[in-house]
Every structure is written in C-alpha cells, then in structure tokens.
C-alpha cells in the first residue's frame, strides 16, 4: 500500500498567521491518466471529515481561498494563508492514485 | 446537497457480523461510486472499499475476505457487512460519496465490538 507521511503531526498556530502542512508519499501519485490524485481533508472537532482540496490544488465549493494545495509526484503541501479560528482540527491527506486508497496520519492544528 | 445517514447496531459481539446501512437523500445514488471509511479511536482513517451504483465493488485487500457491500438503488441505500469482527474493528464508520475522491461524508456511526 502507498504510505503517506505528514509533517508536522502537531501544529500550534497564531491567528492571522500562515500555516503549512507537508504530505509525502512512498510512491508517485500520478495515475495512468496523467492526473495526480491527492486530496486534503479537514476534520473539525466533533465533525466528519470535509474535503478541502482534490487533485492536488482544486478547491472544493465553499472552501475559502486562504486554503491552497500544491506539489507534484510524491511531495505535496497544504497552505493556509491566514489562519482563522474555524481552521482548528485535524488535516489529512489522502491518495487516490493506487488501490487501496490510503490516508496520512493527520496533522492536528490548534491555536497557540 | 446530498446527505448520507449511516445506521446500525452500536454494539456487536466478537466473532459476529457488523451490518450497517447508509441512506442517501438530496441527490441521486445512480452514477456515483460510494465508499465506506472507518476511523479508529486514535483518529486514523482507513478506506474500507467502494461500490458503484451498478453493483461492482472494490475492497481493501486487508478486509476483503470478511467484507460484503451491496446497493439498492430503488431505496437509495448502501449496505456493509463485516464478518468475524474483533475488538480491532471498533471504529466510527462513515458512508462517503466517492466523486473525484470522497467528496461528501455522512456523520458516521460508532460501532463497538465487545462482549
């Protein structure tokens, strides 16, 4: 199975400041169709995960533009330009390029 | 906006079968893949498998020997059966629409395996 490694695993942030989470894959996430299937999710406390980003950098409907995804091959990043209180929770990356789908261990973001 | 609601017993005995249903509303069940994902107490997520509206399936190899998924498009329902459960199967189970990768999630249902 593809192993996803996230860093850091814990990220205390200051409101209004930027934040960045890394996701690295044990194998390339470029599928045979040329598309890279890497998603980002946010799970707020007490809620289900919500997809924020798909195909590396495509924001889902309703996701604020302070969230951005980038990367290629095996190395990916989720950036929050200015952290707001509602951004607290656990962030997961997930790959859909190979079966079975696998998730990263999660990065817990909270406010300093 | 599509809504998904999982239902089923919250407690299952070891060696028995875990059975869950997911009811889809606010959107069509046809034309989509539907996945099940579980979240262990430590917050790790595991993809269980998917079923297409046509009935074709793709299971996680780690669970394949114990797993059956089915779909009833007339009732807009999905079902999951996991046999011979152990305490390691204790988790919150989510039903998820799989459109370019897990775009809409149910609220999840906690299943505890204990005697």
Coordinates of C-alpha atoms in Angstrom, one line a residue:
Chain A
X1 CA 0.0 0.0 0.0
X2 CA 1.0 3.6 -0.6
X3 CA 2.3 5.2 2.7
X4 CA 1.6 8.9 3.3
X5 CA 3.7 10.7 5.8
X6 CA 2.5 14.1 7.2
X7 CA 4.6 16.7 9.0
X8 CA 4.3 18.2 11.4
X9 CA 1.9 16.0 13.3
X10 CA 1.0 18.8 15.6
X11 CA 0.9 22.5 14.6
X12 CA 0.1 25.3 17.0
X13 CA -0.7 28.4 15.0
X14 CA -1.3 32.1 15.7
X15 CA -4.5 33.6 14.4
X16 CA -3.9 35.6 11.2
X17 CA -0.5 33.9 10.5
X18 CA 0.2 31.4 7.7
X19 CA 0.5 27.7 8.2
X20 CA 1.8 24.9 6.1
X21 CA 1.4 21.1 6.2
X22 CA 3.5 18.6 4.2
X23 CA 2.4 15.3 2.8
X24 CA 4.9 12.9 1.3
X25 CA 4.0 9.7 -0.5
X26 CA 6.0 6.4 -0.7
X27 CA 5.2 6.3 -4.4
X28 CA 4.2 8.7 -7.2
X29 CA 0.6 9.7 -7.1
X30 CA 0.4 10.3 -10.8
X31 CA -2.2 8.0 -12.2
X32 CA -2.1 6.4 -15.7
X33 CA -4.4 9.2 -17.0
X34 CA -1.8 11.8 -16.0
X35 CA -3.8 13.2 -13.2
X36 CA -2.4 13.4 -9.7
X37 CA -4.9 12.1 -7.1
X38 CA -4.0 13.8 -3.9
X39 CA -6.8 15.2 -1.6
X40 CA -6.8 17.2 1.6
X41 CA -9.5 16.9 4.3
X42 CA -10.2 18.9 7.5
X43 CA -12.0 17.2 10.4
X44 CA -13.2 19.8 12.9
X45 CA -13.8 18.6 16.5
X46 CA -16.9 16.5 16.7
X47 CA -17.5 16.6 12.9
X48 CA -17.0 14.3 9.9
X49 CA -14.0 15.0 7.6
X50 CA -14.7 17.5 4.9
X51 CA -12.8 17.6 1.6
X52 CA -11.0 20.9 1.0
X53 CA -8.8 20.1 -2.0
X54 CA -8.8 17.4 -4.7
X55 CA -6.3 16.7 -7.5
X56 CA -3.6 18.5 -5.6
X57 CA -4.8 22.0 -6.0
X58 CA -8.5 22.2 -6.8
X59 CA -10.6 23.7 -4.0
X60 CA -14.0 22.3 -3.3
X61 CA -17.0 24.5 -3.5
X62 CA -17.3 26.8 -0.5
X63 CA -13.7 26.4 0.6
X64 CA -12.1 29.7 1.4
X65 CA -9.3 30.8 -0.9
X66 CA -7.0 31.1 2.0
X67 CA -6.5 27.3 1.5
X68 CA -4.3 26.3 -1.3
X69 CA -2.7 23.0 -2.3
X70 CA 0.4 22.4 -4.3
X71 CA 3.0 19.8 -5.2
X72 CA 3.7 17.0 -7.6
X73 CA 4.8 13.4 -7.8
X74 CA 5.4 12.4 -4.1
X75 CA 5.7 15.7 -2.3
X76 CA 2.6 17.9 -1.5
X77 CA 1.8 20.9 0.6
X78 CA -1.4 22.4 2.1
X79 CA -1.1 26.1 2.9
X80 CA -3.4 28.4 4.9
X81 CA -2.5 32.0 4.1
X82 CA -4.0 33.4 7.3
X83 CA -5.3 31.1 10.0
X84 CA -8.8 31.7 11.4
X85 CA -10.3 30.1 14.5
X86 CA -12.6 27.8 12.4
X87 CA -9.5 26.2 10.8
X88 CA -8.8 24.3 14.0
X89 CA -8.9 20.5 13.6
X90 CA -7.1 17.5 12.1
X91 CA -5.9 17.8 8.5
X92 CA -5.5 14.6 6.5
X93 CA -4.1 14.0 3.1
X94 CA -5.4 11.0 1.1
X95 CA -4.2 9.4 -2.2
X96 CA -6.5 8.0 -4.8
X97 CA -3.9 7.0 -7.4
X98 CA -3.5 3.4 -6.2
X99 CA -5.7 0.9 -4.6
X100 CA -6.4 0.8 -1.8
X101 CA -6.9 4.4 -1.1
X102 CA -4.7 5.4 1.9
X103 CA -4.7 8.4 4.3
X104 CA -1.9 10.2 6.1
X105 CA -1.8 10.0 9.9
X106 CA -3.3 13.5 10.3
X107 CA -1.9 16.9 11.5
X108 CA -3.6 18.4 14.5
X109 CA -3.9 22.2 14.1
X110 CA -4.8 24.3 17.2
X111 CA -4.4 27.9 18.3
X112 CA -1.4 28.9 20.4
Chain B
X1 CA -26.9 18.9 -1.5
X2 CA -26.5 15.1 -1.0
X3 CA -26.9 13.9 2.6
X4 CA -25.8 10.5 3.9
X5 CA -27.0 8.8 7.1
X6 CA -25.5 5.7 8.5
X7 CA -27.5 3.4 10.7
X8 CA -27.0 0.1 12.5
X9 CA -26.2 -1.5 15.9
X10 CA -23.7 0.4 18.0
X11 CA -22.5 -2.8 19.8
X12 CA -21.5 -6.1 18.1
X13 CA -20.1 -9.2 19.8
X14 CA -16.8 -10.6 18.8
X15 CA -16.9 -13.2 16.0
X16 CA -20.3 -11.9 14.9
X17 CA -21.2 -9.8 11.8
X18 CA -21.3 -6.0 11.7
X19 CA -24.1 -4.7 9.5
X20 CA -24.6 -1.1 8.5
X21 CA -26.9 0.8 6.2
X22 CA -26.4 4.2 4.6
X23 CA -29.4 6.1 3.3
X24 CA -28.7 8.7 0.6
X25 CA -31.0 11.7 0.2
X26 CA -30.9 15.0 -1.6
X27 CA -29.2 13.5 -4.6
X28 CA -29.1 10.5 -6.9
X29 CA -27.4 7.3 -5.9
X30 CA -27.1 6.4 -9.5
X31 CA -24.0 7.4 -11.4
X32 CA -21.7 7.5 -8.4
X33 CA -19.2 5.4 -6.5
X34 CA -19.9 5.1 -2.8
X35 CA -17.2 4.3 -0.3
X36 CA -17.1 3.2 3.3
X37 CA -14.3 4.7 5.5
X38 CA -13.7 4.0 9.2
X39 CA -12.0 6.0 11.8
X40 CA -10.3 4.2 14.7
X41 CA -10.3 5.6 18.3
X42 CA -6.8 7.0 17.7
X43 CA -8.2 9.0 14.7
X44 CA -6.5 7.0 12.0
X45 CA -8.7 6.7 8.9
X46 CA -9.0 3.5 6.8
X47 CA -10.7 3.2 3.4
X48 CA -12.8 0.0 3.5
X49 CA -14.0 -0.2 -0.1
X50 CA -16.4 1.2 -2.6
X51 CA -19.4 0.0 -4.5
X52 CA -20.6 1.5 -7.8
X53 CA -24.3 2.1 -8.4
X54 CA -24.2 -0.8 -10.9
X55 CA -23.1 -3.1 -8.0
X56 CA -19.4 -3.5 -8.9
X57 CA -17.1 -3.4 -5.9
X58 CA -13.5 -2.8 -4.9
X59 CA -12.5 -3.8 -1.4
X60 CA -9.5 -3.0 0.7
X61 CA -7.4 -6.3 0.5
X62 CA -6.9 -6.2 4.2
X63 CA -10.7 -6.7 4.7
X64 CA -11.7 -8.4 1.5
X65 CA -12.1 -11.9 3.0
X66 CA -14.7 -10.6 5.6
X67 CA -16.4 -7.9 3.6
X68 CA -19.6 -7.6 1.5
X69 CA -21.1 -4.4 0.2
X70 CA -24.4 -4.1 -1.6
X71 CA -26.6 -1.3 -3.0
X72 CA -30.3 -0.9 -3.5
X73 CA -30.9 1.9 -6.0
X74 CA -34.7 1.7 -5.5
X75 CA -34.3 2.6 -1.8
X76 CA -31.3 4.8 -2.2
X77 CA -29.4 2.7 0.3
X78 CA -26.0 1.1 0.6
X79 CA -25.1 -1.7 2.9
X80 CA -21.9 -3.0 4.5
X81 CA -21.4 -6.4 6.2
X82 CA -18.1 -7.2 8.0
X83 CA -17.9 -10.7 9.3
X84 CA -16.0 -12.3 12.2
X85 CA -15.4 -9.0 13.9
X86 CA -12.9 -8.4 16.7
X87 CA -12.1 -5.5 19.0
X88 CA -9.8 -4.2 16.3
X89 CA -12.9 -3.4 14.2
X90 CA -14.2 -0.9 16.8
X91 CA -14.4 2.4 15.0
X92 CA -16.7 5.1 13.6
X93 CA -17.9 4.0 10.2
X94 CA -18.6 6.6 7.5
X95 CA -20.5 6.3 4.3
X96 CA -19.0 8.6 1.7
X97 CA -19.8 9.6 -1.9
X98 CA -16.8 9.0 -3.9
X99 CA -16.7 11.6 -6.6
X100 CA -13.1 12.6 -7.5
X101 CA -12.3 11.2 -4.1
X102 CA -14.6 11.2 -1.1
X103 CA -16.4 14.5 -1.6
X104 CA -19.4 14.1 0.7
X105 CA -19.4 12.3 4.1
X106 CA -22.1 11.0 6.4
X107 CA -22.0 11.9 10.1
X108 CA -20.6 8.5 10.9
X109 CA -21.8 5.8 13.3
X110 CA -19.8 4.4 16.2
X111 CA -19.6 0.6 16.3
X112 CA -18.0 -1.0 19.4
X113 CA -17.0 -4.7 19.3
X114 CA -17.3 -6.1 22.8
X115 CA -18.9 -9.0 24.6

